[in-house]
Each structure stands twice: as C-alpha cells, then as structure tokens.
Amino acid sequence: MEWDGDGGMNSVPDGVVQHVLSMLSNVRDVAACACVCRRWRDCVPYLPALFFPRNAFDAAAAARGAADEAIGRMVAAVARLRELVIYCPFSMARLPAWIAARSATLRVLELRMDAASDKAAPDGGHLDCIGLAANLEELRLWGVSLTAAPAWGRMERLRVLEVVGAQLRDSAVKDAIAACPNLTDLSLLGCDCSGAVNIELELLERCRLDILGGSNCSLLLAAPRLESLEVQGFTWITLRGGHSLRRLSIAKSTGRVHKVDTGNLPDLDHLSLRGVQWNWAAVSSVLQCASEVKHLMMKIEFCGDMDALQPFPEVDLVDFFNSHPKLRKFEIHGAMFAALCQKNSLKNLDPRFLIPCLEEVLITVRSPLNAEQKLNTLESLVKYGVRLRTMVIRISQMKNCHDAADDFFEEICKFKYMNYKKVRIE
C-alpha cells in the first residue's frame, strides 16, 4: 500500500479498517487501538472476539474489582461478540450478566474457572449461567467441578465440549453430556473420576478422555460416527458402533487394562496401545478387531490378570503379519518385541511368506536376553518385508552388568552394517 503523505490511515476505507482491527482479540491490543482515535474506537463494537489472558490485569487491579469492571465494559462495548475467552481472575457473580448481554451472538465460550476469585457454588451451580447462551457452538471449561449436573437446559447447537482439570462424578457427566445431544467433539482432559463413564452421542466424531489416578474406572461409549478416540486411565473399555473409527489410542500409566471390547474396526488406520500392564486377552481382542490397521504402536511392559506382572506369551511372527496384511508402520517396544522372538515362531518359515506392505519399523530393545532369537526376528523383518525402507533400532536402558550386553550390541552393529541402506541404530 502506498500512502499519500497527508492522509495516512485516514485514506483507508472504513471497511478495510474494520476488517484489519477485527483480527485483534487480545484485550490489551484492543484497548491500545481504541485510544488511537475516534474512528478506531468506533470499530470496537464490530470485533468478533475478546481474549483476556492471565496477565490482562495486575494483582492489585483484580483485588479491588477493577478487572471485573473492565471485563464488563469491554463485553458491553462489543455488540457482535462471537467468541469470549477469559483466563484472568474474575468474579463468578458477574459472569451471568456478561453472558446474558451477548447471548444472542455468542458462539464460543472458554473460561478458566480455577481463576475465578469466588467459587460460591462448589456443587456445580456456578455453571448454570452458561445455559443463558443457548446458541453456543463451542464450550471449553478449565478447573471446574462436575459433581452435580449443571442446569444448562438443552444446548442443541453445541458441537464442541472440552473440560480440563475437573472433578467428575459419573452421573453428573452423563447428565451434562445428555444436555448436549449434537456434540461432534468431546474432550475430558486431566479429570479425576472413579466409577463408570457412560456416553451416548449419535453425532460424535472425535473424543479424548484422560482420567487421572490409579482407580478402576470403566467406559461405555456408544458413538456410531466416531472417527478418532483417545482414552487414558480406564480399566474396562466398551465401544459400541466403532465401524467408522480411523484412529484409536488406549493407554493407562498406572494399574492395568483388564478388558477392551471394541467390536470390528474395518476402517482403522492408526492404533496405539500403551501401559504398564494389560491383560493379554484385552491385547488379543484389540489386535484381532484391528486387522486392517496400517500404523501400529505397542508399548506395553507386562501382562497378567492380577497384580503379578507376567511376560508376554509367545506371538507367532508369521500369524501376526498374516493377520495384519496392510500394516505399513510398526512401532514395538521391549516386551512385545521379545514375544515375537520365540523360537517356535521362526522355526519353519514358509518360503512363500511375505510381509507385503510394511515400510517402517521402530524397535526398542532393553535386554540382551535371547539375543539370537531377537537377531533372527530382525533378519526376518528385513528379509520378508519386501517394501521395507527404514528400520530404527533403539537401545534403551540396556543392562550391561555382564558381557552379554556388549556381545549383543556388537551383533546388532554387524546387522546394521550388513543392511546399512535400511537399518540405523539410536
């Protein structure tokens, strides 16, 4: 743009100025621009979004109520507000008035409730005012308490619901989600819950559930349109209607995964199984249902039904790859790699056996035990993986208290040298 020397910004059409300033959302930037001139201040009512960061006001201003006054003035000034994000400390008593003032236009609301200066209704009643914004499409809440279901009424237009760092009670979660029947995206992240979580949503497409703690918690999820599912912290998992699922991640950092029932997963592309201890029946069930998977990551340390940690049972290498013919990328860690290295799996390989689609393999090795069998498995993957382009061998936490570790590492180095175009060591 060329300036005419005298006119400056005054020569820019009003529509262009409004469009440029509409890119602002941080309230500090909005306040600074509103002080420039009357013309810029007149654009404030047309801003689509307001974002109040954690440091929007200093501690002294928040203590004497100046923050609440400033938030109220700015919300009142923006007549067409579509998105409101408040991370800074605020008073819960003022929130209903702010939401009611912009309920007709508000579509996106995000609140850090842990930053609220008063929490007068710990039973969940402080969330009831959100129901005033009946046209909300996206709602994100941080640090709330869902021990009792909020009285939102029916949020028919809500598509995205995200709750972070919440205290949950299973009945409250069920009622809150039932009030939002048309959700396509649901996230419960870093939440503390025990008991059963039951979710039934016809339109749900993406779901992330992250439950903290080592307690036994079960999940029943019915979502026929689900495409992506990430769950963490559940002991029992039941999925109904996962025929459209393309990405599935199941993890549990403490305790064990006892049972997983997913039904057939014909469209699954990406599968990740992680945890310290899984019941082998749960592992077998998921692998059997995910026969069409293309990217598989397995990082499970032990098996076992009870508290006793047990090694993996033998996994036949030929049967495994015949059961997953479309597998392209395979990440395997420790115990599962050892299970694929049993002698019986490699004793009588059919010369017609091929691994047709495998392109990338990442293997983490932690122990020199059964070194010969492990090397045979590595050689088999290279030999029968007709499309294999890359094999990465990660040596992690190898116990080197005797010469076996050094000898094993030397053999791996020889293997890498013989296949230097495909194999590398990390």
Tab-separated table of C-alpha atoms in Angstrom:
chain	number	residue	atom	x	y	z
A	1	MET	CA	0.000	0.000	0.000
A	2	GLU	CA	1.291	3.458	-0.924
A	3	TRP	CA	0.496	6.294	1.465
A	4	ASP	CA	-0.428	9.719	0.086
A	5	GLY	CA	1.677	11.600	2.613
A	6	ASP	CA	-1.134	13.713	4.056
A	7	GLY	CA	-3.960	11.237	4.500
A	8	GLY	CA	-2.152	8.298	6.156
A	9	MET	CA	-4.606	5.858	7.714
A	10	ASN	CA	-7.404	8.350	7.101
A	11	SER	CA	-7.273	7.448	3.418
A	12	VAL	CA	-8.075	3.790	4.145
A	13	PRO	CA	-11.788	2.950	3.675
A	14	ASP	CA	-13.809	2.251	6.819
A	15	GLY	CA	-14.463	-1.329	5.752
A	16	VAL	CA	-10.745	-2.056	5.469
A	17	VAL	CA	-10.033	-0.537	8.886
A	18	GLN	CA	-12.813	-2.601	10.455
A	19	HIS	CA	-11.501	-5.757	8.789
A	20	VAL	CA	-7.916	-5.184	9.949
A	21	LEU	CA	-8.934	-4.374	13.520
A	22	SER	CA	-11.275	-7.380	13.597
A	23	MET	CA	-8.135	-9.546	13.616
A	24	LEU	CA	-7.466	-8.360	17.172
A	25	SER	CA	-8.741	-10.324	20.142
A	26	ASN	CA	-6.265	-9.740	22.990
A	27	VAL	CA	-7.906	-7.084	25.144
A	28	ARG	CA	-4.643	-5.206	25.678
A	29	ASP	CA	-4.312	-4.704	21.921
A	30	VAL	CA	-7.977	-3.751	21.641
A	31	ALA	CA	-7.653	-1.169	24.415
A	32	ALA	CA	-4.500	0.309	22.854
A	33	CYS	CA	-6.122	0.665	19.426
A	34	ALA	CA	-9.295	2.178	20.866
A	35	CYS	CA	-7.192	5.020	22.305
A	36	VAL	CA	-5.685	5.978	18.953
A	37	CYS	CA	-8.653	7.908	17.522
A	38	ARG	CA	-12.426	8.045	17.415
A	39	ARG	CA	-12.504	6.202	14.096
A	40	TRP	CA	-10.648	3.222	15.529
A	41	ARG	CA	-12.717	3.285	18.715
A	42	ASP	CA	-15.880	3.133	16.620
A	43	CYS	CA	-14.690	-0.238	15.248
A	44	VAL	CA	-14.760	-1.902	18.686
A	45	PRO	CA	-18.475	-2.884	18.505
A	46	TYR	CA	-17.706	-4.962	15.398
A	47	LEU	CA	-14.937	-7.096	16.957
A	48	PRO	CA	-15.786	-10.810	16.773
A	49	ALA	CA	-13.652	-11.984	19.718
A	50	LEU	CA	-12.269	-10.914	23.096
A	51	PHE	CA	-9.417	-12.741	24.807
A	52	PHE	CA	-8.488	-11.892	28.408
A	53	PRO	CA	-5.086	-13.542	29.151
A	54	ARG	CA	-3.988	-14.465	32.655
A	55	ASN	CA	-1.875	-11.307	32.913
A	56	ALA	CA	-4.515	-8.981	31.487
A	57	PHE	CA	-4.703	-7.187	34.865
A	58	ASP	CA	-2.233	-6.872	37.701
A	59	ALA	CA	-2.967	-8.375	41.105
A	60	ALA	CA	-3.877	-5.033	42.664
A	61	ALA	CA	-6.472	-4.270	39.998
A	62	ALA	CA	-8.023	-7.706	40.351
A	63	ALA	CA	-8.167	-7.353	44.155
A	64	ARG	CA	-10.125	-4.109	44.115
A	65	GLY	CA	-12.573	-5.274	41.451
A	66	ALA	CA	-11.172	-3.187	38.604
A	67	ALA	CA	-10.730	-6.321	36.470
A	68	ASP	CA	-14.411	-7.173	36.680
A	69	GLU	CA	-15.371	-3.632	35.782
A	70	ALA	CA	-13.056	-3.639	32.753
A	71	ILE	CA	-14.331	-7.018	31.536
A	72	GLY	CA	-17.920	-5.810	31.886
A	73	ARG	CA	-17.242	-2.591	29.949
A	74	MET	CA	-15.493	-4.372	27.083
A	75	VAL	CA	-18.127	-7.099	26.804
A	76	ALA	CA	-20.847	-4.418	26.779
A	77	ALA	CA	-18.983	-2.442	24.113
A	78	VAL	CA	-18.640	-5.311	21.627
A	79	ALA	CA	-22.144	-5.620	20.231
A	80	ARG	CA	-21.458	-8.566	17.914
A	81	LEU	CA	-19.267	-10.677	20.158
A	82	ARG	CA	-18.971	-14.266	18.910
A	83	GLU	CA	-16.060	-15.562	20.985
A	84	LEU	CA	-15.252	-14.827	24.649
A	85	VAL	CA	-12.160	-16.290	26.330
A	86	ILE	CA	-11.366	-15.394	29.958
A	87	TYR	CA	-8.183	-16.755	31.552
A	88	CYS	CA	-7.615	-13.938	34.050
A	89	PRO	CA	-9.139	-13.884	37.577
A	90	PHE	CA	-12.759	-12.758	37.587
A	91	SER	CA	-15.803	-12.818	39.827
A	92	MET	CA	-18.334	-15.581	39.259
A	93	ALA	CA	-21.076	-13.234	40.410
A	94	ARG	CA	-20.520	-11.081	37.306
A	95	LEU	CA	-20.434	-13.925	34.777
A	96	PRO	CA	-24.235	-14.295	34.303
A	97	ALA	CA	-24.587	-10.634	33.339
A	98	TRP	CA	-21.752	-10.852	30.795
A	99	ILE	CA	-23.163	-13.970	29.156
A	100	ALA	CA	-26.730	-12.651	29.149
A	101	ALA	CA	-25.608	-9.398	27.487
A	102	ARG	CA	-24.172	-11.245	24.491
A	103	SER	CA	-26.259	-14.417	24.473
A	104	ALA	CA	-27.730	-13.654	21.042
A	105	THR	CA	-24.367	-13.543	19.236
A	106	LEU	CA	-22.047	-15.603	21.459
A	107	ARG	CA	-20.912	-18.826	19.776
A	108	VAL	CA	-17.597	-19.732	21.500
A	109	LEU	CA	-17.004	-19.542	25.262
A	110	GLU	CA	-13.838	-20.535	27.123
A	111	LEU	CA	-13.398	-19.985	30.860
A	112	ARG	CA	-10.670	-20.783	33.375
A	113	MET	CA	-12.890	-21.412	36.358
A	114	ASP	CA	-9.877	-22.053	38.604
A	115	ALA	CA	-9.031	-18.379	38.081
A	116	ALA	CA	-12.373	-17.236	39.442
A	117	SER	CA	-11.928	-15.124	42.551
A	118	ASP	CA	-15.033	-16.613	44.184
A	119	LYS	CA	-16.436	-20.121	43.982
A	120	ALA	CA	-19.622	-19.778	45.893
A	121	ALA	CA	-21.317	-22.831	44.410
A	122	PRO	CA	-18.965	-25.823	44.628
A	123	ASP	CA	-21.807	-28.208	43.754
A	124	GLY	CA	-21.730	-27.110	40.121
A	125	GLY	CA	-24.400	-24.394	40.316
A	126	HIS	CA	-21.900	-21.759	39.219
A	127	LEU	CA	-22.056	-23.299	35.737
A	128	ASP	CA	-25.817	-22.869	35.370
A	129	CYS	CA	-25.476	-19.401	33.858
A	130	ILE	CA	-23.818	-20.880	30.770
A	131	GLY	CA	-27.284	-22.031	29.768
A	132	LEU	CA	-28.122	-18.375	29.064
A	133	ALA	CA	-26.036	-18.624	25.890
A	134	ALA	CA	-28.363	-21.053	24.151
A	135	ASN	CA	-26.671	-20.522	20.772
A	136	LEU	CA	-23.226	-21.671	21.893
A	137	GLU	CA	-21.364	-23.892	19.424
A	138	GLU	CA	-18.106	-24.401	21.358
A	139	LEU	CA	-17.609	-24.532	25.142
A	140	ARG	CA	-14.287	-25.030	26.963
A	141	LEU	CA	-14.016	-25.062	30.754
A	142	TRP	CA	-10.873	-25.307	32.911
A	143	GLY	CA	-10.786	-26.296	36.569
A	144	VAL	CA	-14.495	-26.876	37.096
A	145	SER	CA	-16.327	-29.240	39.423
A	146	LEU	CA	-18.885	-31.556	37.834
A	147	THR	CA	-20.057	-33.384	40.920
A	148	ALA	CA	-23.603	-32.273	40.125
A	149	ALA	CA	-25.034	-31.749	36.663
A	150	PRO	CA	-25.339	-28.045	35.703
A	151	ALA	CA	-28.812	-26.769	34.779
A	152	TRP	CA	-27.984	-25.778	31.218
A	153	GLY	CA	-31.190	-26.946	29.650
A	154	ARG	CA	-30.818	-28.252	26.093
A	155	MET	CA	-27.724	-26.971	24.270
A	156	GLU	CA	-28.894	-28.041	20.827
A	157	ARG	CA	-26.283	-26.081	18.865
A	158	LEU	CA	-23.269	-27.075	20.935
A	159	ARG	CA	-20.785	-29.031	18.802
A	160	VAL	CA	-17.555	-28.871	20.835
A	161	LEU	CA	-17.299	-29.509	24.595
A	162	GLU	CA	-13.927	-29.560	26.361
A	163	VAL	CA	-13.455	-29.882	30.116
A	164	VAL	CA	-9.932	-29.722	31.579
A	165	GLY	CA	-8.802	-30.488	35.130
A	166	ALA	CA	-12.221	-31.231	36.580
A	167	GLN	CA	-13.569	-33.224	39.499
A	168	LEU	CA	-16.117	-35.531	37.896
A	169	ARG	CA	-18.958	-37.675	39.136
A	170	ASP	CA	-20.226	-40.231	36.663
A	171	SER	CA	-23.914	-39.314	36.939
A	172	ALA	CA	-23.158	-35.597	36.539
A	173	VAL	CA	-21.055	-36.251	33.448
A	174	LYS	CA	-23.816	-38.342	31.909
A	175	ASP	CA	-26.466	-35.664	32.530
A	176	ALA	CA	-24.246	-32.813	31.306
A	177	ILE	CA	-23.452	-34.641	28.060
A	178	ALA	CA	-27.099	-35.615	27.599
A	179	ALA	CA	-27.908	-31.880	27.572
A	180	CYS	CA	-25.634	-31.537	24.514
A	181	PRO	CA	-27.031	-34.191	22.133
A	182	ASN	CA	-25.396	-32.885	18.950
A	183	LEU	CA	-21.736	-32.894	20.012
A	184	THR	CA	-19.169	-33.775	17.357
A	185	ASP	CA	-16.085	-33.180	19.563
A	186	LEU	CA	-15.795	-34.169	23.236
A	187	SER	CA	-12.714	-33.854	25.466
A	188	LEU	CA	-12.397	-34.618	29.182
A	189	LEU	CA	-8.714	-33.995	29.925
A	190	GLY	CA	-6.828	-34.401	33.206
A	191	CYS	CA	-10.064	-35.140	35.033
A	192	ASP	CA	-10.416	-37.005	38.322
A	193	CYS	CA	-13.124	-39.634	38.177
A	194	SER	CA	-13.942	-43.026	39.643
A	195	GLY	CA	-16.748	-45.346	38.756
A	196	ALA	CA	-18.416	-45.650	35.364
A	197	VAL	CA	-18.468	-43.156	32.479
A	198	ASN	CA	-21.348	-43.758	30.045
A	199	ILE	CA	-21.515	-41.668	26.877
A	200	GLU	CA	-24.088	-41.994	24.098
A	201	LEU	CA	-23.825	-39.466	21.267
A	202	GLU	CA	-25.137	-40.095	17.776
A	203	LEU	CA	-23.077	-37.386	16.032
A	204	LEU	CA	-19.789	-37.680	17.936
A	205	GLU	CA	-16.747	-37.820	15.614
A	206	ARG	CA	-13.740	-37.056	17.840
A	207	CYS	CA	-13.339	-37.979	21.503
A	208	ARG	CA	-10.491	-37.601	24.035
A	209	LEU	CA	-10.895	-38.939	27.573
A	210	ASP	CA	-7.998	-38.600	30.031
A	211	ILE	CA	-8.780	-39.832	33.552
A	212	LEU	CA	-6.243	-39.341	36.348
A	213	GLY	CA	-5.453	-41.643	39.251
A	214	GLY	CA	-4.977	-45.368	39.612
A	215	SER	CA	-8.565	-46.259	40.486
A	216	ASN	CA	-10.575	-48.732	38.446
A	217	CYS	CA	-12.806	-46.808	36.074
A	218	SER	CA	-14.941	-48.172	33.253
A	219	LEU	CA	-16.015	-46.576	29.975
A	220	LEU	CA	-19.058	-47.373	27.860
A	221	LEU	CA	-19.076	-45.307	24.675
A	222	ALA	CA	-21.781	-45.547	22.016
A	223	ALA	CA	-20.987	-43.335	19.012
A	224	PRO	CA	-21.720	-44.745	15.540
A	225	ARG	CA	-19.967	-41.872	13.687
A	226	LEU	CA	-16.806	-41.851	15.797
A	227	GLU	CA	-13.602	-41.373	13.767
A	228	SER	CA	-10.950	-40.660	16.425
A	229	LEU	CA	-10.793	-41.935	20.011
A	230	GLU	CA	-8.069	-41.393	22.628
A	231	VAL	CA	-8.622	-42.831	26.111
A	232	GLN	CA	-6.302	-42.839	29.115
A	233	GLY	CA	-6.812	-44.264	32.582
A	234	PHE	CA	-9.684	-46.743	32.096
A	235	THR	CA	-9.590	-50.370	33.281
A	236	TRP	CA	-12.639	-51.602	31.346
A	237	ILE	CA	-13.465	-50.167	27.916
A	238	THR	CA	-16.501	-50.965	25.788
A	239	LEU	CA	-17.075	-49.308	22.416
A	240	ARG	CA	-20.313	-49.641	20.519
A	241	GLY	CA	-20.555	-48.643	16.865
A	242	GLY	CA	-16.885	-48.095	16.020
A	243	HIS	CA	-17.240	-49.064	12.366
A	244	SER	CA	-16.073	-45.608	11.200
A	245	LEU	CA	-13.157	-45.366	13.639
A	246	ARG	CA	-9.854	-44.447	11.976
A	247	ARG	CA	-7.638	-43.600	14.963
A	248	LEU	CA	-7.652	-45.402	18.315
A	249	SER	CA	-5.298	-44.816	21.257
A	250	ILE	CA	-5.647	-46.662	24.573
A	251	ALA	CA	-3.272	-46.003	27.472
A	252	LYS	CA	-3.052	-46.482	31.233
A	253	SER	CA	0.033	-45.253	33.075
A	254	THR	CA	-0.883	-46.831	36.428
A	255	GLY	CA	-2.770	-50.010	37.194
A	256	ARG	CA	-3.796	-52.383	34.437
A	257	VAL	CA	-6.156	-52.579	31.489
A	258	HIS	CA	-8.363	-55.572	32.190
A	259	LYS	CA	-10.816	-55.701	29.274
A	260	VAL	CA	-11.301	-53.947	25.936
A	261	ASP	CA	-14.309	-54.640	23.728
A	262	THR	CA	-14.370	-52.606	20.522
A	263	GLY	CA	-16.159	-54.782	18.016
A	264	ASN	CA	-14.867	-54.958	14.463
A	265	LEU	CA	-12.824	-51.946	13.291
A	266	PRO	CA	-12.736	-52.237	9.479
A	267	ASP	CA	-11.557	-48.668	8.743
A	268	LEU	CA	-8.920	-48.323	11.476
A	269	ASP	CA	-5.672	-46.750	10.210
A	270	HIS	CA	-3.818	-45.898	13.423
A	271	LEU	CA	-3.728	-47.971	16.632
A	272	SER	CA	-1.716	-47.180	19.765
A	273	LEU	CA	-1.650	-49.441	22.841
A	274	ARG	CA	0.370	-48.229	25.836
A	275	GLY	CA	0.613	-49.035	29.506
A	276	VAL	CA	2.476	-50.848	32.251
A	277	GLN	CA	0.203	-53.905	32.477
A	278	TRP	CA	-2.502	-55.247	30.183
A	279	ASN	CA	-4.493	-58.413	30.400
A	280	TRP	CA	-3.359	-60.436	27.394
A	281	ALA	CA	-6.982	-61.139	26.446
A	282	ALA	CA	-7.502	-57.368	26.105
A	283	VAL	CA	-4.435	-57.057	23.844
A	284	SER	CA	-5.528	-60.006	21.711
A	285	SER	CA	-9.062	-58.651	21.396
A	286	VAL	CA	-7.949	-55.277	20.079
A	287	LEU	CA	-5.400	-56.763	17.662
A	288	GLN	CA	-7.968	-59.176	16.309
A	289	CYS	CA	-10.541	-56.431	15.727
A	290	ALA	CA	-7.940	-54.147	14.090
A	291	SER	CA	-6.919	-56.497	11.297
A	292	GLU	CA	-6.896	-53.661	8.718
A	293	VAL	CA	-4.646	-51.326	10.723
A	294	LYS	CA	-1.849	-49.511	8.877
A	295	HIS	CA	0.092	-47.908	11.755
A	296	LEU	CA	0.520	-49.895	14.968
A	297	MET	CA	2.339	-48.707	18.090
A	298	MET	CA	2.670	-51.115	21.036
A	299	LYS	CA	4.355	-50.044	24.256
A	300	ILE	CA	3.085	-52.427	26.914
A	301	GLU	CA	5.541	-53.645	29.522
A	302	PHE	CA	3.807	-56.625	31.146
A	303	CYS	CA	0.754	-58.864	31.057
A	304	GLY	CA	-1.118	-60.618	33.833
A	305	ASP	CA	-4.662	-60.830	35.177
A	306	MET	CA	-3.860	-59.918	38.774
A	307	ASP	CA	-1.233	-57.748	40.462
A	308	ALA	CA	1.583	-60.117	39.449
A	309	LEU	CA	3.455	-58.803	36.409
A	310	GLN	CA	3.957	-61.506	33.801
A	311	PRO	CA	5.849	-61.584	30.485
A	312	PHE	CA	4.024	-61.699	27.181
A	313	PRO	CA	3.045	-65.098	25.822
A	314	GLU	CA	4.617	-66.254	22.586
A	315	VAL	CA	3.404	-64.377	19.499
A	316	ASP	CA	3.825	-66.179	16.205
A	317	LEU	CA	5.512	-63.766	13.799
A	318	VAL	CA	4.001	-65.332	10.686
A	319	ASP	CA	0.471	-65.414	12.080
A	320	PHE	CA	0.808	-61.854	13.361
A	321	PHE	CA	1.690	-60.351	9.973
A	322	ASN	CA	-0.735	-62.595	8.097
A	323	SER	CA	-3.458	-61.239	10.408
A	324	HIS	CA	-2.424	-57.627	9.688
A	325	PRO	CA	-1.594	-57.625	5.967
A	326	LYS	CA	-1.976	-53.843	5.499
A	327	LEU	CA	0.472	-52.855	8.259
A	328	ARG	CA	2.829	-50.147	6.980
A	329	LYS	CA	4.410	-48.676	10.106
A	330	PHE	CA	5.145	-50.770	13.189
A	331	GLU	CA	6.454	-49.363	16.493
A	332	ILE	CA	7.232	-52.053	19.030
A	333	HIS	CA	8.798	-51.696	22.474
A	334	GLY	CA	10.504	-54.123	24.803
A	335	ALA	CA	8.174	-56.903	25.909
A	336	MET	CA	6.183	-57.240	22.693
A	337	PHE	CA	9.384	-57.477	20.658
A	338	ALA	CA	10.587	-60.221	22.982
A	339	ALA	CA	7.300	-62.072	22.450
A	340	LEU	CA	7.858	-62.012	18.687
A	341	CYS	CA	11.292	-63.529	19.194
A	342	GLN	CA	10.308	-67.029	20.289
A	343	LYS	CA	11.974	-69.953	18.537
A	344	ASN	CA	8.714	-71.606	17.545
A	345	SER	CA	7.718	-68.546	15.541
A	346	LEU	CA	10.775	-68.778	13.302
A	347	LYS	CA	11.445	-72.496	13.203
A	348	ASN	CA	9.713	-73.405	9.948
A	349	LEU	CA	9.098	-70.285	7.913
A	350	ASP	CA	7.167	-70.882	4.710
A	351	PRO	CA	9.366	-69.679	1.803
A	352	ARG	CA	6.253	-68.091	0.266
A	353	PHE	CA	5.745	-65.933	3.376
A	354	LEU	CA	5.951	-62.181	2.746
A	355	ILE	CA	5.196	-59.057	4.721
A	356	PRO	CA	3.563	-57.187	1.843
A	357	CYS	CA	3.050	-53.580	3.000
A	358	LEU	CA	5.496	-52.956	5.862
A	359	GLU	CA	7.596	-49.839	5.165
A	360	GLU	CA	8.836	-48.578	8.542
A	361	VAL	CA	9.785	-50.409	11.740
A	362	LEU	CA	10.864	-48.851	15.041
A	363	ILE	CA	12.067	-51.333	17.675
A	364	THR	CA	13.124	-50.555	21.249
A	365	VAL	CA	15.449	-53.168	22.779
A	366	ARG	CA	16.102	-53.159	26.524
A	367	SER	CA	17.547	-56.565	27.297
A	368	PRO	CA	20.282	-58.835	25.842
A	369	LEU	CA	18.322	-61.955	26.813
A	370	ASN	CA	17.505	-64.328	23.934
A	371	ALA	CA	19.880	-62.367	21.730
A	372	GLU	CA	19.971	-64.998	18.977
A	373	GLN	CA	16.195	-65.100	18.665
A	374	LYS	CA	15.952	-61.324	18.562
A	375	LEU	CA	18.537	-61.128	15.810
A	376	ASN	CA	16.616	-63.788	13.867
A	377	THR	CA	13.495	-61.656	14.146
A	378	LEU	CA	15.326	-58.556	12.903
A	379	GLU	CA	16.700	-60.519	9.963
A	380	SER	CA	13.245	-61.912	9.170
A	381	LEU	CA	11.686	-58.451	9.106
A	382	VAL	CA	14.318	-57.239	6.652
A	383	LYS	CA	14.193	-60.386	4.542
A	384	TYR	CA	10.427	-60.765	4.225
A	385	GLY	CA	9.460	-57.098	4.362
A	386	VAL	CA	9.501	-56.608	0.600
A	387	ARG	CA	8.711	-52.878	0.870
A	388	LEU	CA	10.719	-52.122	3.995
A	389	ARG	CA	12.501	-48.786	3.678
A	390	THR	CA	13.570	-47.966	7.251
A	391	MET	CA	14.309	-49.938	10.404
A	392	VAL	CA	15.288	-47.998	13.537
A	393	ILE	CA	16.692	-49.968	16.490
A	394	ARG	CA	16.684	-48.069	19.760
A	395	ILE	CA	18.906	-49.399	22.527
A	396	SER	CA	17.230	-48.140	25.715
A	397	GLN	CA	18.245	-48.792	29.343
A	398	MET	CA	20.274	-51.860	28.368
A	399	LYS	CA	21.584	-53.659	31.447
A	400	ASN	CA	25.317	-54.114	30.938
A	401	CYS	CA	26.269	-55.981	34.094
A	402	HIS	CA	27.803	-58.812	32.061
A	403	ASP	CA	29.397	-59.370	28.674
A	404	ALA	CA	26.144	-60.491	27.046
A	405	ALA	CA	25.048	-56.891	26.555
A	406	ASP	CA	28.290	-55.970	24.804
A	407	ASP	CA	28.138	-59.069	22.606
A	408	PHE	CA	24.522	-58.397	21.710
A	409	PHE	CA	25.231	-54.786	20.805
A	410	GLU	CA	28.138	-55.901	18.644
A	411	GLU	CA	25.847	-58.297	16.771
A	412	ILE	CA	23.315	-55.531	16.214
A	413	CYS	CA	26.078	-53.324	14.837
A	414	LYS	CA	27.044	-56.085	12.399
A	415	PHE	CA	23.407	-56.442	11.386
A	416	LYS	CA	23.212	-52.706	10.810
A	417	TYR	CA	26.409	-52.794	8.715
A	418	MET	CA	25.040	-55.637	6.549
A	419	ASN	CA	21.826	-53.673	5.942
A	420	TYR	CA	23.161	-50.122	6.080
A	421	LYS	CA	20.687	-48.817	3.493
A	422	LYS	CA	17.699	-49.674	5.681
A	423	VAL	CA	18.853	-50.048	9.292
A	424	ARG	CA	20.093	-47.441	11.748
A	425	ILE	CA	20.760	-47.506	15.489
A	426	GLU	CA	19.683	-44.899	18.008
